[in-house]
Every structure is written in structure tokens, then in C-alpha cells.
Amino acid sequence: MRDGSDGPGPSTSEMARDIVVALVQSGKIHLDPDARKQDEWLGNLFKALHQKIVVEGAIELLVEDQLKNFNLDDLRQLRELLDAEIAARS
């Protein structure tokens, strides 16, 4: 997973966009006929998906790192940082 870097694989923004497109194409979500409401709703969905991908990616990286060098205090500190980031974005 990458976000803004030139690493392998899609960026988090690309993944979020692809999920939104797939949901619309599958018919699992229905778009509002009012384009302004539709744009706002899709924008909010994109932001929520992007945040979820970023947070889950951070947690995945944390787990991998913690398995290598398990330190409970570091885990608590990172959890506090993630909680603060999630609260700030809400």
C-alpha cells in the first residue's frame, strides 16, 4: 500500500476510488438524481474508505513490526496516536 509515493501497487486514493466505482457499477449503492447531493455523498464515502484503508494499513504495518520487536509500550503509544488521528478526522 502506498499513498503519494512511487512504490509498488495502487495508492490508497486509487484503492478507495476503485471501491466506490465497483459499488456503483454493482448496483449495491444507488446514486441520488441531484448531482450536488450525489457528489457530496460520494465524496464522503471516498473519504471514509480512504481513512479506513490508511488506518488498517497502519495497523497492519504495526502488527508486522510488533511481531518482529514486540514492545507493549510502543503498541500503546501507537494506539493512542491512531485514536487521536481518527478523532481529529471525525
mmCIF file of N, CA and C in Angstrom:
data_model
loop_
_atom_site.group_PDB
_atom_site.id
_atom_site.type_symbol
_atom_site.label_atom_id
_atom_site.label_comp_id
_atom_site.label_asym_id
_atom_site.label_seq_id
_atom_site.Cartn_x
_atom_site.Cartn_y
_atom_site.Cartn_z
ATOM 1 N N MET A 1 0.842 -1.172 0.000
ATOM 2 C CA MET A 1 0.000 0.000 0.000
ATOM 3 C C MET A 1 0.883 1.229 0.000
ATOM 4 N N ARG A 2 0.492 2.207 -0.756
ATOM 5 C CA ARG A 2 1.250 3.447 -0.768
ATOM 6 C C ARG A 2 0.278 4.606 -0.834
ATOM 7 N N ASP A 3 0.741 5.758 -0.442
ATOM 8 C CA ASP A 3 -0.089 6.950 -0.545
ATOM 9 C C ASP A 3 0.809 8.118 -0.902
ATOM 10 N N GLY A 4 0.892 8.423 -2.187
ATOM 11 C CA GLY A 4 1.683 9.543 -2.640
ATOM 12 C C GLY A 4 3.114 9.193 -2.998
ATOM 13 N N SER A 5 3.541 7.972 -2.750
ATOM 14 C CA SER A 5 4.903 7.581 -3.103
ATOM 15 C C SER A 5 4.879 6.791 -4.400
ATOM 16 N N ASP A 6 6.054 6.498 -4.903
ATOM 17 C CA ASP A 6 6.143 5.761 -6.157
ATOM 18 C C ASP A 6 6.395 4.276 -5.931
ATOM 19 N N GLY A 7 5.921 3.744 -4.841
ATOM 20 C CA GLY A 7 6.117 2.333 -4.533
ATOM 21 C C GLY A 7 5.215 1.450 -5.371
ATOM 22 N N PRO A 8 5.351 0.149 -5.211
ATOM 23 C CA PRO A 8 4.523 -0.777 -5.986
ATOM 24 C C PRO A 8 3.072 -0.776 -5.493
ATOM 25 N N GLY A 9 2.186 -1.095 -6.383
ATOM 26 C CA GLY A 9 0.782 -1.220 -6.020
ATOM 27 C C GLY A 9 0.046 0.105 -6.068
ATOM 28 N N PRO A 10 -1.275 0.027 -5.970
ATOM 29 C CA PRO A 10 -2.089 1.244 -6.050
ATOM 30 C C PRO A 10 -1.960 2.083 -4.782
ATOM 31 N N SER A 11 -2.183 3.384 -4.926
ATOM 32 C CA SER A 11 -2.195 4.262 -3.759
ATOM 33 C C SER A 11 -3.503 4.039 -3.005
ATOM 34 N N THR A 12 -3.562 4.545 -1.787
ATOM 35 C CA THR A 12 -4.799 4.407 -1.014
ATOM 36 C C THR A 12 -5.932 5.151 -1.703
ATOM 37 N N SER A 13 -5.633 6.276 -2.335
ATOM 38 C CA SER A 13 -6.663 7.020 -3.066
ATOM 39 C C SER A 13 -7.200 6.205 -4.238
ATOM 40 N N GLU A 14 -6.312 5.544 -4.951
ATOM 41 C CA GLU A 14 -6.743 4.709 -6.080
ATOM 42 C C GLU A 14 -7.597 3.538 -5.595
ATOM 43 N N MET A 15 -7.205 2.938 -4.486
ATOM 44 C CA MET A 15 -7.988 1.824 -3.948
ATOM 45 C C MET A 15 -9.383 2.300 -3.539
ATOM 46 N N ALA A 16 -9.466 3.445 -2.854
ATOM 47 C CA ALA A 16 -10.758 3.978 -2.425
ATOM 48 C C ALA A 16 -11.631 4.295 -3.633
ATOM 49 N N ARG A 17 -11.040 4.921 -4.660
ATOM 50 C CA ARG A 17 -11.793 5.239 -5.879
ATOM 51 C C ARG A 17 -12.323 3.973 -6.537
ATOM 52 N N ASP A 18 -11.469 2.953 -6.635
ATOM 53 C CA ASP A 18 -11.878 1.696 -7.266
ATOM 54 C C ASP A 18 -13.022 1.031 -6.511
ATOM 55 N N ILE A 19 -13.003 1.116 -5.188
ATOM 56 C CA ILE A 19 -14.085 0.537 -4.375
ATOM 57 C C ILE A 19 -15.393 1.274 -4.651
ATOM 58 N N VAL A 20 -15.343 2.608 -4.681
ATOM 59 C CA VAL A 20 -16.551 3.401 -4.944
ATOM 60 C C VAL A 20 -17.108 3.064 -6.328
ATOM 61 N N VAL A 21 -16.238 3.019 -7.325
ATOM 62 C CA VAL A 21 -16.677 2.691 -8.692
ATOM 63 C C VAL A 21 -17.303 1.300 -8.736
ATOM 64 N N ALA A 22 -16.681 0.335 -8.092
ATOM 65 C CA ALA A 22 -17.212 -1.034 -8.087
ATOM 66 C C ALA A 22 -18.579 -1.094 -7.410
ATOM 67 N N LEU A 23 -18.747 -0.358 -6.315
ATOM 68 C CA LEU A 23 -20.041 -0.352 -5.628
ATOM 69 C C LEU A 23 -21.135 0.239 -6.506
ATOM 70 N N VAL A 24 -20.824 1.328 -7.195
ATOM 71 C CA VAL A 24 -21.818 1.955 -8.080
ATOM 72 C C VAL A 24 -22.145 1.020 -9.243
ATOM 73 N N GLN A 25 -21.118 0.451 -9.861
ATOM 74 C CA GLN A 25 -21.342 -0.430 -11.007
ATOM 75 C C GLN A 25 -22.102 -1.694 -10.623
ATOM 76 N N SER A 26 -21.908 -2.179 -9.410
ATOM 77 C CA SER A 26 -22.576 -3.403 -8.979
ATOM 78 C C SER A 26 -24.051 -3.180 -8.661
ATOM 79 N N GLY A 27 -24.430 -1.922 -8.495
ATOM 80 C CA GLY A 27 -25.807 -1.616 -8.134
ATOM 81 C C GLY A 27 -26.061 -1.736 -6.644
ATOM 82 N N LYS A 28 -25.018 -1.963 -5.853
ATOM 83 C CA LYS A 28 -25.187 -2.091 -4.409
ATOM 84 C C LYS A 28 -25.488 -0.746 -3.750
ATOM 85 N N ILE A 29 -25.108 0.333 -4.414
ATOM 86 C CA ILE A 29 -25.500 1.661 -3.954
ATOM 87 C C ILE A 29 -26.165 2.372 -5.118
ATOM 88 N N HIS A 30 -27.114 3.208 -4.778
ATOM 89 C CA HIS A 30 -27.864 3.937 -5.797
ATOM 90 C C HIS A 30 -27.575 5.417 -5.636
ATOM 91 N N LEU A 31 -27.307 6.070 -6.740
ATOM 92 C CA LEU A 31 -26.938 7.474 -6.717
ATOM 93 C C LEU A 31 -28.168 8.366 -6.684
ATOM 94 N N ASP A 32 -28.021 9.486 -6.035
ATOM 95 C CA ASP A 32 -29.084 10.482 -5.925
ATOM 96 C C ASP A 32 -29.204 11.220 -7.257
ATOM 97 N N PRO A 33 -30.422 11.473 -7.739
ATOM 98 C CA PRO A 33 -30.571 12.192 -9.001
ATOM 99 C C PRO A 33 -30.065 13.639 -8.914
ATOM 100 N N ASP A 34 -30.010 14.203 -7.706
ATOM 101 C CA ASP A 34 -29.473 15.552 -7.511
ATOM 102 C C ASP A 34 -27.943 15.449 -7.523
ATOM 103 N N ALA A 35 -27.334 15.990 -8.580
ATOM 104 C CA ALA A 35 -25.880 15.846 -8.770
ATOM 105 C C ALA A 35 -25.088 16.404 -7.594
ATOM 106 N N ARG A 36 -25.526 17.505 -7.016
ATOM 107 C CA ARG A 36 -24.797 18.107 -5.888
ATOM 108 C C ARG A 36 -24.815 17.180 -4.671
ATOM 109 N N LYS A 37 -25.986 16.610 -4.353
ATOM 110 C CA LYS A 37 -26.079 15.669 -3.232
ATOM 111 C C LYS A 37 -25.259 14.416 -3.527
ATOM 112 N N GLN A 38 -25.338 13.959 -4.766
ATOM 113 C CA GLN A 38 -24.590 12.767 -5.177
ATOM 114 C C GLN A 38 -23.096 12.994 -5.020
ATOM 115 N N ASP A 39 -22.594 14.126 -5.483
ATOM 116 C CA ASP A 39 -21.168 14.433 -5.374
ATOM 117 C C ASP A 39 -20.730 14.492 -3.914
ATOM 118 N N GLU A 40 -21.544 15.129 -3.074
ATOM 119 C CA GLU A 40 -21.203 15.233 -1.648
ATOM 120 C C GLU A 40 -21.195 13.848 -1.003
ATOM 121 N N TRP A 41 -22.201 13.050 -1.308
ATOM 122 C CA TRP A 41 -22.295 11.715 -0.723
ATOM 123 C C TRP A 41 -21.126 10.841 -1.166
ATOM 124 N N LEU A 42 -20.826 10.854 -2.474
ATOM 125 C CA LEU A 42 -19.700 10.063 -2.980
ATOM 126 C C LEU A 42 -18.376 10.560 -2.403
ATOM 127 N N GLY A 43 -18.248 11.870 -2.245
ATOM 128 C CA GLY A 43 -17.041 12.424 -1.640
ATOM 129 C C GLY A 43 -16.867 11.944 -0.207
ATOM 130 N N ASN A 44 -17.954 11.926 0.548
ATOM 131 C CA ASN A 44 -17.898 11.442 1.930
ATOM 132 C C ASN A 44 -17.569 9.954 1.978
ATOM 133 N N LEU A 45 -18.148 9.183 1.063
ATOM 134 C CA LEU A 45 -17.851 7.748 1.001
ATOM 135 C C LEU A 45 -16.379 7.534 0.669
ATOM 136 N N PHE A 46 -15.868 8.278 -0.306
ATOM 137 C CA PHE A 46 -14.465 8.174 -0.682
ATOM 138 C C PHE A 46 -13.566 8.487 0.509
ATOM 139 N N LYS A 47 -13.848 9.578 1.218
ATOM 140 C CA LYS A 47 -13.037 9.964 2.375
ATOM 141 C C LYS A 47 -13.058 8.874 3.445
ATOM 142 N N ALA A 48 -14.237 8.317 3.709
ATOM 143 C CA ALA A 48 -14.353 7.273 4.730
ATOM 144 C C ALA A 48 -13.559 6.028 4.331
ATOM 145 N N LEU A 49 -13.676 5.636 3.063
ATOM 146 C CA LEU A 49 -12.923 4.471 2.586
ATOM 147 C C LEU A 49 -11.424 4.726 2.635
ATOM 148 N N HIS A 50 -11.013 5.904 2.209
ATOM 149 C CA HIS A 50 -9.592 6.254 2.221
ATOM 150 C C HIS A 50 -9.050 6.183 3.644
ATOM 151 N N GLN A 51 -9.785 6.759 4.599
ATOM 152 C CA GLN A 51 -9.355 6.742 6.005
ATOM 153 C C GLN A 51 -9.267 5.311 6.514
ATOM 154 N N LYS A 52 -10.253 4.497 6.172
ATOM 155 C CA LYS A 52 -10.256 3.095 6.617
ATOM 156 C C LYS A 52 -9.043 2.352 6.057
ATOM 157 N N ILE A 53 -8.734 2.567 4.798
ATOM 158 C CA ILE A 53 -7.586 1.902 4.175
ATOM 159 C C ILE A 53 -6.290 2.353 4.851
ATOM 160 N N VAL A 54 -6.159 3.653 5.092
ATOM 161 C CA VAL A 54 -4.946 4.181 5.729
ATOM 162 C C VAL A 54 -4.789 3.618 7.135
ATOM 163 N N VAL A 55 -5.852 3.659 7.924
ATOM 164 C CA VAL A 55 -5.773 3.178 9.309
ATOM 165 C C VAL A 55 -5.498 1.680 9.344
ATOM 166 N N GLU A 56 -6.203 0.917 8.510
ATOM 167 C CA GLU A 56 -5.964 -0.528 8.501
ATOM 168 C C GLU A 56 -4.555 -0.850 8.030
ATOM 169 N N GLY A 57 -4.045 -0.075 7.059
ATOM 170 C CA GLY A 57 -2.674 -0.275 6.607
ATOM 171 C C GLY A 57 -1.675 0.023 7.707
ATOM 172 N N ALA A 58 -1.930 1.086 8.457
ATOM 173 C CA ALA A 58 -1.044 1.434 9.568
ATOM 174 C C ALA A 58 -1.069 0.347 10.632
ATOM 175 N N ILE A 59 -2.239 -0.175 10.909
ATOM 176 C CA ILE A 59 -2.353 -1.242 11.902
ATOM 177 C C ILE A 59 -1.644 -2.506 11.404
ATOM 178 N N GLU A 60 -1.805 -2.817 10.127
ATOM 179 C CA GLU A 60 -1.131 -3.992 9.559
ATOM 180 C C GLU A 60 0.387 -3.863 9.664
ATOM 181 N N LEU A 61 0.899 -2.675 9.322
ATOM 182 C CA LEU A 61 2.338 -2.447 9.436
ATOM 183 C C LEU A 61 2.787 -2.537 10.887
ATOM 184 N N LEU A 62 1.973 -2.020 11.785
ATOM 185 C CA LEU A 62 2.292 -2.085 13.208
ATOM 186 C C LEU A 62 2.384 -3.525 13.677
ATOM 187 N N VAL A 63 1.421 -4.333 13.275
ATOM 188 C CA VAL A 63 1.417 -5.737 13.694
ATOM 189 C C VAL A 63 2.664 -6.441 13.189
ATOM 190 N N GLU A 64 3.010 -6.219 11.929
ATOM 191 C CA GLU A 64 4.219 -6.842 11.389
ATOM 192 C C GLU A 64 5.453 -6.411 12.173
ATOM 193 N N ASP A 65 5.544 -5.118 12.455
ATOM 194 C CA ASP A 65 6.692 -4.602 13.194
ATOM 195 C C ASP A 65 6.709 -5.129 14.623
ATOM 196 N N GLN A 66 5.550 -5.170 15.243
ATOM 197 C CA GLN A 66 5.482 -5.623 16.633
ATOM 198 C C GLN A 66 5.804 -7.105 16.763
ATOM 199 N N LEU A 67 5.478 -7.876 15.745
ATOM 200 C CA LEU A 67 5.835 -9.287 15.797
ATOM 201 C C LEU A 67 7.348 -9.473 15.767
ATOM 202 N N LYS A 68 8.016 -8.569 15.065
ATOM 203 C CA LYS A 68 9.476 -8.645 14.998
ATOM 204 C C LYS A 68 10.102 -8.179 16.309
ATOM 205 N N ASN A 69 9.602 -7.075 16.847
ATOM 206 C CA ASN A 69 10.180 -6.458 18.046
ATOM 207 C C ASN A 69 9.058 -6.104 19.016
ATOM 208 N N PHE A 70 8.454 -7.090 19.615
ATOM 209 C CA PHE A 70 7.288 -6.852 20.458
ATOM 210 C C PHE A 70 7.650 -5.985 21.654
ATOM 211 N N ASN A 71 6.955 -4.858 21.767
ATOM 212 C CA ASN A 71 7.142 -3.931 22.872
ATOM 213 C C ASN A 71 5.773 -3.349 23.185
ATOM 214 N N LEU A 72 5.191 -3.734 24.291
ATOM 215 C CA LEU A 72 3.832 -3.343 24.642
ATOM 216 C C LEU A 72 3.687 -1.827 24.798
ATOM 217 N N ASP A 73 4.692 -1.152 25.335
ATOM 218 C CA ASP A 73 4.610 0.303 25.492
ATOM 219 C C ASP A 73 4.520 1.003 24.141
ATOM 220 N N ASP A 74 5.300 0.532 23.156
ATOM 221 C CA ASP A 74 5.225 1.112 21.815
ATOM 222 C C ASP A 74 3.842 0.912 21.219
ATOM 223 N N LEU A 75 3.272 -0.249 21.434
ATOM 224 C CA LEU A 75 1.938 -0.559 20.926
ATOM 225 C C LEU A 75 0.902 0.384 21.539
ATOM 226 N N ARG A 76 0.989 0.618 22.820
ATOM 227 C CA ARG A 76 0.054 1.533 23.488
ATOM 228 C C ARG A 76 0.198 2.955 22.938
ATOM 229 N N GLN A 77 1.434 3.395 22.741
ATOM 230 C CA GLN A 77 1.661 4.739 22.218
ATOM 231 C C GLN A 77 1.105 4.886 20.809
ATOM 232 N N LEU A 78 1.313 3.888 19.968
ATOM 233 C CA LEU A 78 0.795 3.962 18.607
ATOM 234 C C LEU A 78 -0.727 3.935 18.611
ATOM 235 N N ARG A 79 -1.317 3.144 19.464
ATOM 236 C CA ARG A 79 -2.778 3.082 19.566
ATOM 237 C C ARG A 79 -3.329 4.458 19.946
ATOM 238 N N GLU A 80 -2.673 5.128 20.881
ATOM 239 C CA GLU A 80 -3.095 6.467 21.286
ATOM 240 C C GLU A 80 -2.994 7.437 20.110
ATOM 241 N N LEU A 81 -1.917 7.332 19.340
ATOM 242 C CA LEU A 81 -1.755 8.195 18.170
ATOM 243 C C LEU A 81 -2.836 7.924 17.130
ATOM 244 N N LEU A 82 -3.130 6.641 16.882
ATOM 245 C CA LEU A 82 -4.169 6.293 15.909
ATOM 246 C C LEU A 82 -5.540 6.769 16.386
ATOM 247 N N ASP A 83 -5.826 6.592 17.671
ATOM 248 C CA ASP A 83 -7.106 7.070 18.220
ATOM 249 C C ASP A 83 -7.241 8.583 18.068
ATOM 250 N N ALA A 84 -6.146 9.295 18.337
ATOM 251 C CA ALA A 84 -6.163 10.752 18.203
ATOM 252 C C ALA A 84 -6.372 11.158 16.750
ATOM 253 N N GLU A 85 -5.725 10.450 15.813
ATOM 254 C CA GLU A 85 -5.881 10.749 14.391
ATOM 255 C C GLU A 85 -7.312 10.497 13.932
ATOM 256 N N ILE A 86 -7.891 9.396 14.367
ATOM 257 C CA ILE A 86 -9.268 9.078 13.998
ATOM 258 C C ILE A 86 -10.213 10.132 14.560
ATOM 259 N N ALA A 87 -10.012 10.540 15.816
ATOM 260 C CA ALA A 87 -10.861 11.558 16.432
ATOM 261 C C ALA A 87 -10.726 12.892 15.703
ATOM 262 N N ALA A 88 -9.521 13.236 15.287
ATOM 263 C CA ALA A 88 -9.291 14.503 14.584
ATOM 264 C C ALA A 88 -9.973 14.520 13.225
ATOM 265 N N ARG A 89 -10.098 13.373 12.593
ATOM 266 C CA ARG A 89 -10.722 13.299 11.266
ATOM 267 C C ARG A 89 -12.223 13.203 11.327
ATOM 268 N N SER A 90 -12.776 12.960 12.494
ATOM 269 C CA SER A 90 -14.229 12.806 12.619
ATOM 270 C C SER A 90 -14.933 14.140 12.658
#
